[in-house]
Coordinates of C-alpha atoms in Angstrom, one line a residue:
Chain A
X13 CA 22.7 107.2 -45.4
X14 CA 23.1 111.0 -45.0
X15 CA 20.1 113.1 -44.2
X16 CA 19.5 115.4 -47.2
X17 CA 16.1 116.9 -46.5
X18 CA 14.0 118.1 -43.7
X19 CA 11.0 116.0 -44.7
X20 CA 11.3 113.9 -41.6
X21 CA 12.4 116.5 -39.1
X22 CA 10.0 117.0 -36.2
X23 CA 10.6 119.3 -33.2
X24 CA 9.0 119.0 -29.8
X25 CA 7.4 122.2 -28.6
X26 CA 9.3 121.9 -25.3
X27 CA 12.6 122.2 -27.3
X28 CA 11.7 125.9 -27.9
X29 CA 9.9 126.3 -24.6
X30 CA 10.0 130.1 -24.5
X31 CA 8.0 130.4 -27.7
X32 CA 4.2 130.5 -27.8
X33 CA 2.5 127.7 -29.8
X34 CA 1.7 129.7 -33.0
X35 CA 5.1 131.4 -32.9
X36 CA 6.8 128.0 -32.6
X37 CA 4.8 126.7 -35.6
X38 CA 5.6 129.6 -37.8
X39 CA 9.3 129.5 -36.9
X40 CA 9.4 125.7 -37.5
X41 CA 7.6 126.1 -40.9
X42 CA 9.9 129.0 -42.0
X43 CA 12.8 126.6 -41.7
X44 CA 11.1 123.7 -43.6
X45 CA 10.4 121.6 -40.5
X46 CA 7.6 119.2 -41.3
X47 CA 6.6 117.6 -38.0
X48 CA 5.7 118.8 -34.6
X49 CA 5.3 117.0 -31.3
X50 CA 3.0 118.9 -29.0
X51 CA 3.5 119.1 -25.2
X52 CA 0.2 119.5 -23.4
X53 CA 1.3 122.8 -21.8
X54 CA 2.0 124.3 -25.2
X55 CA -1.6 124.2 -26.2
X56 CA -3.2 124.6 -22.8
X57 CA -6.2 127.1 -23.1
X58 CA -6.1 127.2 -26.9
X59 CA -9.2 126.1 -28.9
X60 CA -8.5 122.8 -30.5
X61 CA -9.8 124.0 -33.8
X62 CA -7.5 127.0 -33.7
X63 CA -4.6 124.6 -33.0
X64 CA -5.5 122.5 -36.0
X65 CA -5.8 125.6 -38.1
X66 CA -2.3 126.8 -37.1
X67 CA -0.9 123.4 -37.9
X68 CA -2.6 123.4 -41.3
X69 CA -1.5 126.9 -42.2
X70 CA 2.1 125.9 -41.4
X71 CA 1.9 122.6 -43.1
X72 CA 3.0 120.9 -39.9
X73 CA 2.1 117.2 -39.3
X74 CA 1.3 116.5 -35.6
X75 CA 3.4 113.5 -34.5
X76 CA 3.1 113.0 -30.8
X77 CA 1.2 114.4 -27.8
X78 CA 3.4 114.6 -24.8
X79 CA 3.2 113.2 -22.2
X80 CA 0.8 110.8 -20.5
X81 CA 1.7 108.0 -18.2
X82 CA 2.8 108.5 -14.5
X83 CA 0.7 105.5 -13.5
X84 CA 2.4 104.4 -10.3
X85 CA 1.2 105.7 -6.9
X86 CA 0.9 104.2 -3.4
X87 CA -2.7 105.2 -3.2
X88 CA -5.4 103.7 -5.4
X89 CA -7.3 106.9 -5.7
X90 CA -4.2 108.6 -7.0
X91 CA -3.7 105.8 -9.5
X92 CA -7.3 106.3 -10.7
X93 CA -6.8 110.0 -11.0
X94 CA -3.7 109.3 -13.2
X95 CA -5.7 107.0 -15.4
X96 CA -8.5 109.6 -15.7
X97 CA -5.9 112.2 -16.7
X98 CA -4.5 109.8 -19.3
X99 CA -8.0 109.3 -20.7
X100 CA -8.3 113.1 -20.9
X101 CA -5.0 113.3 -22.8
X102 CA -6.2 110.7 -25.2
X103 CA -9.4 112.7 -25.9
X104 CA -7.3 115.9 -26.2
X105 CA -4.9 114.2 -28.7
X106 CA -7.9 112.9 -30.7
X107 CA -9.4 116.4 -30.7
X108 CA -6.2 117.9 -32.0
X109 CA -5.7 115.2 -34.6
X110 CA -2.5 113.9 -33.0
X111 CA -2.1 110.2 -33.7
X112 CA 0.0 109.1 -30.7
X113 CA 0.3 109.7 -27.0
X114 CA 3.8 109.3 -25.4
X115 CA 3.9 107.6 -22.1
X116 CA 6.5 108.5 -19.5
X117 CA 5.4 105.6 -17.3
X118 CA 6.2 106.9 -13.9
X119 CA 7.8 105.5 -10.7
X120 CA 7.0 105.8 -7.0
X121 CA 10.2 105.8 -4.9
X122 CA 8.4 104.6 -1.8
X123 CA 7.4 101.3 -3.4
X124 CA 9.4 98.5 -5.2
X125 CA 10.0 99.1 -8.9
X126 CA 8.3 95.8 -9.6
X127 CA 5.1 97.2 -8.0
X128 CA 5.4 100.3 -10.1
X129 CA 5.9 98.1 -13.2
X130 CA 2.7 96.2 -12.4
X131 CA 0.8 99.4 -12.0
X132 CA 2.1 100.6 -15.3
X133 CA 0.9 97.4 -17.0
X134 CA -2.5 97.8 -15.4
X135 CA -2.7 101.4 -16.5
X136 CA -1.9 100.6 -20.1
X137 CA -4.4 97.7 -20.0
X138 CA -7.0 100.1 -18.8
X139 CA -6.3 102.7 -21.5
X140 CA -5.9 100.5 -24.5
X141 CA -9.6 100.1 -25.4
X142 CA -10.1 103.9 -25.4
X143 CA -6.9 104.4 -27.4
X144 CA -8.2 102.0 -30.0
X145 CA -11.6 103.6 -30.1
X146 CA -10.2 107.1 -30.5
X147 CA -7.5 105.9 -33.0
X148 CA -4.7 107.3 -30.8
X149 CA -1.7 105.1 -30.3
X150 CA 0.2 104.7 -27.0
X151 CA 4.0 104.8 -27.1
X152 CA 5.9 103.6 -24.0
X153 CA 9.1 105.7 -23.6
X154 CA 11.8 103.9 -21.6
X155 CA 13.7 106.5 -19.7
X156 CA 17.4 106.7 -18.6
X157 CA 18.0 104.8 -15.3
X158 CA 18.9 108.0 -13.6
X159 CA 15.1 108.7 -13.7
X160 CA 14.1 105.4 -12.1
X161 CA 13.3 107.0 -8.8
X162 CA 10.3 109.2 -9.8
X163 CA 9.9 109.2 -13.5
X164 CA 10.0 105.8 -15.0
X165 CA 10.2 102.2 -13.7
X166 CA 10.8 101.2 -17.3
X167 CA 14.5 101.9 -17.8
X168 CA 15.5 99.9 -20.9
X169 CA 14.3 99.1 -24.4
X170 CA 14.3 95.5 -23.4
X171 CA 11.7 96.1 -20.7
X172 CA 9.6 98.2 -23.0
X173 CA 9.8 95.4 -25.6
X174 CA 8.7 92.9 -23.0
X175 CA 5.7 95.0 -22.1
X176 CA 4.8 95.6 -25.8
X177 CA 5.1 91.9 -26.5
X178 CA 2.9 91.1 -23.5
X179 CA 0.0 93.2 -24.9
X180 CA 0.7 92.6 -28.6
X181 CA -1.7 95.3 -29.5
X182 CA -1.5 97.5 -32.7
X183 CA -2.2 100.6 -30.5
X184 CA 0.7 100.0 -28.2
X185 CA 4.3 100.6 -29.2
X186 CA 7.5 102.3 -28.1
X187 CA 9.2 105.7 -28.4
X188 CA 13.0 105.2 -28.7
X189 CA 14.9 108.2 -27.4
X190 CA 18.6 108.1 -27.9
X191 CA 19.2 110.1 -24.7
X192 CA 17.8 107.4 -22.5
X193 CA 19.2 104.4 -24.3
X194 CA 22.5 105.2 -26.1
X195 CA 24.8 103.4 -23.7
X196 CA 22.8 100.1 -23.7
X197 CA 25.1 97.2 -24.8
X198 CA 22.0 95.5 -26.2
X199 CA 20.6 98.5 -28.0
X200 CA 21.1 97.2 -31.6
X201 CA 19.4 93.9 -30.7
X202 CA 16.5 95.5 -28.9
X203 CA 15.9 98.1 -31.6
X204 CA 15.7 95.3 -34.1
X205 CA 13.4 93.3 -31.9
X206 CA 11.2 96.4 -31.5
X207 CA 11.1 96.8 -35.3
X208 CA 10.4 93.1 -35.9
X209 CA 7.4 93.4 -33.6
X210 CA 6.2 96.5 -35.5
X211 CA 6.4 98.5 -32.2
X212 CA 8.9 101.2 -33.2
X213 CA 6.4 104.1 -33.1
X214 CA 8.7 107.1 -32.5
X215 CA 12.4 108.1 -32.6
X216 CA 13.6 111.0 -30.5
X217 CA 17.0 112.6 -30.9
X218 CA 19.3 115.0 -29.0
X219 CA 22.8 114.5 -27.6
X220 CA 24.5 113.7 -24.2
X221 CA 26.7 116.6 -23.1
X222 CA 30.1 115.8 -21.7
X223 CA 30.0 116.8 -18.9
X224 CA 26.3 116.9 -18.2
X225 CA 25.6 119.7 -15.7
X226 CA 22.0 118.9 -14.8
X227 CA 20.2 115.6 -14.7
X228 CA 17.1 117.0 -16.5
X229 CA 17.8 120.2 -18.4
X230 CA 21.2 119.9 -20.0
X231 CA 20.6 117.9 -23.1
X232 CA 22.8 118.7 -26.0
X233 CA 22.3 119.5 -29.7
X234 CA 23.0 116.6 -32.0
X235 CA 26.7 116.3 -32.7
X236 CA 27.8 118.2 -29.5
X237 CA 27.9 115.1 -27.3
X238 CA 28.9 111.4 -27.2
X239 CA 25.8 109.7 -28.6
X240 CA 26.5 107.7 -31.8
X241 CA 23.5 109.2 -33.5
X242 CA 24.2 108.0 -37.1
X243 CA 24.8 104.5 -35.9
X244 CA 21.6 104.3 -33.9
X245 CA 19.6 105.9 -36.8
X246 CA 21.1 103.2 -39.0
X247 CA 19.7 100.5 -36.7
X248 CA 16.4 102.2 -36.6
X249 CA 16.2 102.5 -40.3
X250 CA 17.2 98.9 -40.8
X251 CA 13.9 98.0 -39.2
X252 CA 12.0 99.8 -41.9
X253 CA 11.1 102.8 -39.7
X254 CA 9.9 105.6 -41.9
X255 CA 8.6 108.0 -39.2
X256 CA 9.8 111.4 -38.1
X257 CA 13.0 112.2 -36.3
X258 CA 11.9 114.1 -33.3
X259 CA 14.2 116.7 -31.8
X260 CA 13.5 116.8 -28.0
X261 CA 16.0 119.0 -26.2
X262 CA 15.5 120.1 -22.6
X263 CA 18.1 122.8 -22.0
X264 CA 18.3 125.7 -19.6
X265 CA 21.1 127.0 -21.7
X266 CA 19.3 126.9 -25.1
X267 CA 16.0 128.1 -23.6
X268 CA 17.9 131.2 -22.4
X269 CA 19.3 131.8 -25.8
X270 CA 17.8 133.4 -29.0
X271 CA 15.2 130.8 -30.2
X272 CA 15.7 131.8 -33.9
X273 CA 19.4 131.1 -33.6
X274 CA 18.7 127.9 -31.7
X275 CA 16.3 126.7 -34.4
X276 CA 18.9 127.4 -37.1
X277 CA 21.4 125.4 -35.1
X278 CA 18.9 122.5 -34.8
X279 CA 18.3 122.4 -38.5
X280 CA 22.1 122.4 -39.2
X281 CA 22.8 119.8 -36.5
X282 CA 20.0 117.6 -37.9
X283 CA 21.4 117.7 -41.4
X284 CA 25.0 117.1 -40.4
X285 CA 25.1 115.2 -37.1
X286 CA 22.0 113.0 -36.9
Chain B
X6 CA 18.0 88.4 8.1
X7 CA 18.6 91.5 10.2
X8 CA 22.1 92.8 10.6
X9 CA 22.9 92.5 14.3
X10 CA 26.7 93.1 14.4
X11 CA 29.3 95.3 12.9
X12 CA 31.5 92.4 12.0
X13 CA 31.0 92.9 8.3
X14 CA 30.8 96.6 8.2
X15 CA 33.5 98.2 6.1
X16 CA 33.8 101.9 5.2
X17 CA 35.6 103.5 2.3
X18 CA 38.0 106.2 3.2
X19 CA 36.4 108.6 0.7
X20 CA 33.2 108.3 2.7
X21 CA 34.8 110.4 5.4
X22 CA 37.0 112.4 3.0
X23 CA 37.8 115.3 5.3
X24 CA 39.5 112.9 7.8
X25 CA 43.2 112.0 7.6
X26 CA 44.0 108.3 7.2
X27 CA 44.9 107.6 10.8
X28 CA 42.1 109.7 12.2
X29 CA 39.6 107.8 10.0
X30 CA 41.0 104.5 11.2
X31 CA 40.7 105.4 14.9
X32 CA 37.2 106.8 14.4
X33 CA 36.1 103.7 12.5
X34 CA 37.6 101.4 15.2
X35 CA 36.1 103.4 18.0
X36 CA 32.7 102.5 16.6
X37 CA 33.4 98.8 16.1
X38 CA 33.9 99.0 12.3
X39 CA 35.9 96.0 11.2
X40 CA 36.8 96.7 7.5
X41 CA 38.3 99.6 5.6
X42 CA 38.5 100.2 1.8
X43 CA 41.4 102.5 1.0
X44 CA 41.3 105.1 -1.7
X45 CA 44.7 105.8 -3.1
X46 CA 44.7 109.5 -2.2
X47 CA 44.0 108.6 1.5
X48 CA 47.4 107.0 1.9
X49 CA 49.4 109.0 -0.6
X50 CA 52.8 109.9 0.8
X51 CA 52.4 107.6 3.8
X52 CA 55.0 104.9 4.4
X53 CA 53.3 101.5 3.7
X54 CA 54.6 100.0 6.9
X55 CA 53.1 102.8 8.8
X56 CA 49.8 102.3 7.1
X57 CA 49.9 98.6 7.9
X58 CA 50.7 99.4 11.5
X59 CA 47.8 101.8 11.8
X60 CA 45.5 99.2 10.4
X61 CA 46.8 96.6 12.9
X62 CA 46.5 98.9 15.9
X63 CA 42.9 99.6 15.0
X64 CA 42.1 95.9 14.2
X65 CA 40.9 97.0 10.7
X66 CA 40.9 94.5 7.8
X67 CA 41.8 96.2 4.5
X68 CA 39.2 95.1 2.0
X69 CA 39.7 97.0 -1.3
X70 CA 42.1 99.4 -2.8
X71 CA 40.3 102.0 -4.9
X72 CA 40.4 102.6 -7.8
X73 CA 42.3 101.3 -10.8
X74 CA 40.9 101.0 -14.3
X75 CA 40.3 103.9 -16.7
X76 CA 41.7 101.8 -19.5
X77 CA 40.1 103.5 -22.6
X78 CA 41.9 106.3 -24.5
X79 CA 42.1 107.3 -28.1
X80 CA 45.8 107.3 -28.0
X81 CA 47.8 104.1 -27.5
X82 CA 50.5 105.8 -25.4
X83 CA 47.8 107.0 -23.0
X84 CA 46.4 103.5 -22.8
X85 CA 49.9 102.2 -21.9
X86 CA 50.2 104.9 -19.3
X87 CA 46.9 103.7 -17.8
X88 CA 48.1 100.1 -17.7
X89 CA 51.4 101.1 -16.1
X90 CA 49.4 103.1 -13.5
X91 CA 47.3 100.0 -12.8
X92 CA 50.4 98.0 -12.3
X93 CA 51.7 100.5 -9.8
X94 CA 48.4 100.3 -8.0
X95 CA 48.6 96.5 -7.9
X96 CA 52.1 96.8 -6.3
X97 CA 50.8 99.4 -3.9
X98 CA 47.9 97.2 -2.9
X99 CA 50.2 94.2 -2.4
X100 CA 52.6 96.4 -0.3
X101 CA 49.7 97.5 1.9
X102 CA 48.4 94.0 2.3
X103 CA 45.1 94.9 0.5
X104 CA 43.7 91.8 -1.3
X105 CA 41.7 93.5 -4.0
X106 CA 41.9 96.3 -6.5
X107 CA 38.6 97.9 -7.7
X108 CA 38.4 98.7 -11.3
X109 CA 36.4 101.7 -12.5
X110 CA 36.9 100.7 -16.1
X111 CA 36.7 104.0 -17.9
X112 CA 35.2 105.3 -21.1
X113 CA 36.3 107.8 -23.8
X114 CA 33.4 109.9 -25.1
X115 CA 35.2 110.5 -28.4
X116 CA 35.1 106.8 -29.4
X117 CA 32.3 104.2 -29.6
X118 CA 31.5 102.4 -26.3
X119 CA 32.4 99.1 -28.0
X120 CA 35.9 100.3 -28.6
X121 CA 36.2 101.3 -25.0
X122 CA 34.9 97.9 -24.0
X123 CA 37.5 96.2 -26.1
X124 CA 40.3 98.4 -24.6
X125 CA 39.0 97.5 -21.1
X126 CA 39.2 93.8 -22.0
X127 CA 42.7 94.2 -23.3
X128 CA 43.7 96.2 -20.1
X129 CA 42.4 93.4 -17.8
X130 CA 44.1 90.8 -19.9
X131 CA 47.4 92.6 -19.5
X132 CA 47.1 93.0 -15.8
X133 CA 45.9 89.6 -14.8
X134 CA 49.3 87.8 -14.7
X135 CA 50.6 90.5 -12.4
X136 CA 47.5 90.3 -10.2
X137 CA 48.0 86.6 -9.8
X138 CA 51.6 86.9 -9.1
X139 CA 51.0 89.5 -6.4
X140 CA 48.0 87.8 -5.0
X141 CA 45.8 90.9 -5.5
X142 CA 42.4 90.3 -7.1
X143 CA 40.8 92.6 -9.7
X144 CA 37.1 93.6 -9.2
X145 CA 35.2 95.1 -12.2
X146 CA 32.8 97.7 -10.8
X147 CA 29.9 98.2 -13.3
X148 CA 28.8 101.9 -13.0
X149 CA 25.5 103.6 -13.4
X150 CA 24.7 104.4 -17.0
X151 CA 24.8 108.2 -16.2
X152 CA 28.6 107.7 -16.1
X153 CA 28.9 106.0 -19.5
X154 CA 30.4 109.0 -21.1
X155 CA 33.7 109.3 -19.2
X156 CA 33.8 106.8 -16.3
X157 CA 32.7 103.4 -17.4
X158 CA 31.7 101.7 -20.6
X159 CA 30.6 98.8 -18.4
X160 CA 27.2 99.9 -17.2
X161 CA 25.4 96.7 -16.1
X162 CA 26.1 93.7 -14.0
X163 CA 25.2 91.6 -17.0
X164 CA 28.1 93.1 -19.0
X165 CA 30.5 92.7 -16.0
X166 CA 29.4 89.0 -15.8
X167 CA 30.0 88.6 -19.5
X168 CA 33.5 90.0 -19.0
X169 CA 34.2 87.8 -16.0
X170 CA 33.0 84.7 -17.7
X171 CA 35.1 85.5 -20.7
X172 CA 38.3 85.4 -18.6
X173 CA 37.1 82.8 -16.1
X174 CA 40.1 83.6 -13.8
X175 CA 40.1 83.3 -10.0
X176 CA 41.7 86.7 -9.8
X177 CA 39.0 88.6 -11.7
X178 CA 35.6 89.2 -10.2
X179 CA 33.0 91.9 -9.7
X180 CA 32.2 94.7 -7.2
X181 CA 28.4 95.0 -6.9
X182 CA 27.5 98.6 -5.9
X183 CA 23.8 99.1 -5.2
X184 CA 24.0 102.8 -6.3
X185 CA 24.9 101.7 -9.9
X186 CA 22.6 98.8 -10.3
X187 CA 19.5 99.1 -8.1
X188 CA 17.1 99.8 -10.9
X189 CA 18.1 96.9 -13.1
X190 CA 15.1 94.7 -13.8
X191 CA 17.6 91.7 -14.2
X192 CA 19.5 92.5 -11.0
X193 CA 18.4 89.4 -9.0
X194 CA 19.2 87.1 -11.9
X195 CA 22.6 88.7 -12.6
X196 CA 23.6 88.7 -8.9
X197 CA 22.8 85.0 -8.8
X198 CA 24.8 84.4 -12.0
X199 CA 27.7 86.4 -10.5
X200 CA 27.5 84.3 -7.4
X201 CA 27.3 81.0 -9.2
X202 CA 30.4 81.9 -11.1
X203 CA 32.2 82.7 -7.8
X204 CA 32.7 86.3 -9.1
X205 CA 30.9 88.3 -6.4
X206 CA 34.0 89.8 -4.9
X207 CA 32.6 93.0 -3.2
X208 CA 29.4 94.5 -2.1
X209 CA 29.1 98.3 -1.9
X210 CA 26.2 100.1 -0.2
X211 CA 24.7 103.6 0.1
X212 CA 21.3 105.0 -1.1
X213 CA 19.8 107.0 -4.0
X214 CA 18.5 110.3 -2.8
X215 CA 15.1 111.5 -4.1
X216 CA 15.7 114.0 -5.6
X217 CA 19.4 113.6 -6.4
X218 CA 21.0 117.0 -6.6
X219 CA 24.4 116.1 -8.1
X220 CA 25.3 113.3 -10.4
X221 CA 28.4 112.5 -8.5
X222 CA 28.4 113.7 -5.0
X223 CA 24.9 113.4 -3.6
X224 CA 24.8 109.8 -2.5
X225 CA 22.5 109.1 0.4
X226 CA 22.9 107.3 3.7
X227 CA 21.3 103.8 3.7
X228 CA 17.6 104.1 4.4
X229 CA 17.3 107.7 3.2
X230 CA 16.6 106.9 -0.4
X231 CA 14.8 104.5 -2.7
X232 CA 17.2 101.6 -3.0
X233 CA 15.7 98.3 -1.7
X234 CA 18.9 97.5 0.3
X235 CA 17.5 94.6 2.3
X236 CA 16.2 92.9 -0.8
X237 CA 19.4 93.3 -2.7
X238 CA 21.5 92.1 0.3
X239 CA 19.2 89.1 0.4
X240 CA 20.0 88.2 -3.2
X241 CA 23.7 88.8 -2.5
X242 CA 23.6 86.5 0.6
X243 CA 21.7 83.8 -1.2
X244 CA 24.8 83.4 -3.4
X245 CA 26.8 82.5 -0.2
X246 CA 28.6 85.8 -0.2
X247 CA 30.3 86.3 3.2
X248 CA 32.4 89.4 2.5
X249 CA 32.2 92.9 3.9
X250 CA 29.4 95.4 3.3
X251 CA 31.3 98.4 2.1
X252 CA 29.8 101.8 2.8
X253 CA 30.8 104.1 -0.1
X254 CA 29.1 107.5 0.1
X255 CA 30.3 110.5 -2.0
X256 CA 28.4 113.4 -0.5
X257 CA 29.2 117.1 -0.5
X258 CA 26.6 117.5 2.2
X259 CA 28.0 114.9 4.5
X260 CA 31.6 115.9 3.8
X261 CA 30.7 119.4 5.0
X262 CA 29.2 117.9 8.2
X263 CA 30.7 116.8 11.5
X264 CA 32.4 113.5 10.7
X265 CA 31.9 111.9 14.1
X266 CA 28.2 112.6 13.8
X267 CA 28.3 111.2 10.2
X268 CA 30.0 108.0 11.4
X269 CA 27.4 107.5 14.1
X270 CA 24.7 107.9 11.5
X271 CA 26.4 105.4 9.2
X272 CA 26.6 102.8 12.0
X273 CA 22.9 103.3 12.8
X274 CA 21.9 103.3 9.1
X275 CA 23.9 100.1 8.6
X276 CA 22.2 98.3 11.5
X277 CA 18.7 99.4 10.7
X278 CA 18.4 100.1 7.0
X279 CA 20.9 97.9 5.1

């Protein structure tokens, strides 16, 4: 079904990284954007009540707090520091009224991926009671395999589903980001499995540029690359997902451009190519 | 089991791209390397009999001819051109006495991956009779998902195994390259499935640099990155695989370095870190 309104459009603050938090909120609101996912750096040093006031004034629904995780480390002390930092992020999210913390799970290139995966499992297990208590959900974001060295030992939706099924906890689900998963031959099946399990907590969109010039900061605007966005959204919606469509674009090129113009492009690309 | 001899060490000509074919052969042989995989460009314009003579003089076994494939295209004429070119490569391989053609299967970003996958299947089907007739095996090389836009719609060993099982033909198997597959949570299982099916035709090694600075030409020397090479070789050997270990390193950095020194490093890294 075509997208005809902006009611479910959410933008990640990092998408318009050059903008300050309040400036981003007013510019999002001016275009009719309804949701915002907040990166920790974007609100660093701001009073939580002021953040909530800005959100309220701009009629913006906070969707996700980004990003916790990074559980694996060779050293136990470092792993405990990571867990403590995740606890802090859960408290921050609760304080800001953000209902979900996205987990970029992490990986440590000096140890086997399986060890990192076990440490991720342990980290999530440790955090879940606090997540429940604070009412902040955790969303595992499986990342593209090109980030398996240092960013995520969870590199497929299948693995994230396995993990979510293992815990079977209402406060643990999955963030499906098309950038990381679009090529997966099992994507439709795994999205449906995720939905059946009630674990599809978030849906992130952007596009894969052809060619991609940088492994991290060359994501494309929806419609400019090769990701079958409408097909994937179809699978997501077939599960009954009714959450936001979160635009998360890391792009040196767009960050260097006029952000008003970029936001206009995002709204247009959202309506026509997502 | 530790590697104690160079009897199964093979090097791809592209690994030492700056060297001419004969120069590469003499330098490989001088170090005790026993196998060579030949990229088409490396022997372009050379008389096939001369190539065979150089191989013989240097006691080098030709392992793979690289690389056919690239079957998908929007346009049928283009797809036929691709198949014709693959036929030509099969004849070239046979003429050079090379027993296997590696297939980088291709992908067309303007069409769905599934369409590209169907075109790959059709391409392989078309080539198999000629492959059998010439006695040149075809090896599907699943590529890393970061190449799913333009290089390969086959991005996992599982998919390659599906394809190989579909044809169930002695002349169709798989080239397992650690660079493309190391992160796969199902890798051990899929390597064993590949072996059980007698489809493990080739084993390619290098390493994943942390960080990786270029998506194509920043592969690492074995032991310098995060790929668990010994573990993966263990899985490969458990299948009964007794073929060559093919060093395939694309590296702007190493290509710019002294190639004698680089070859010494390869031999050392092969013996100690593979």
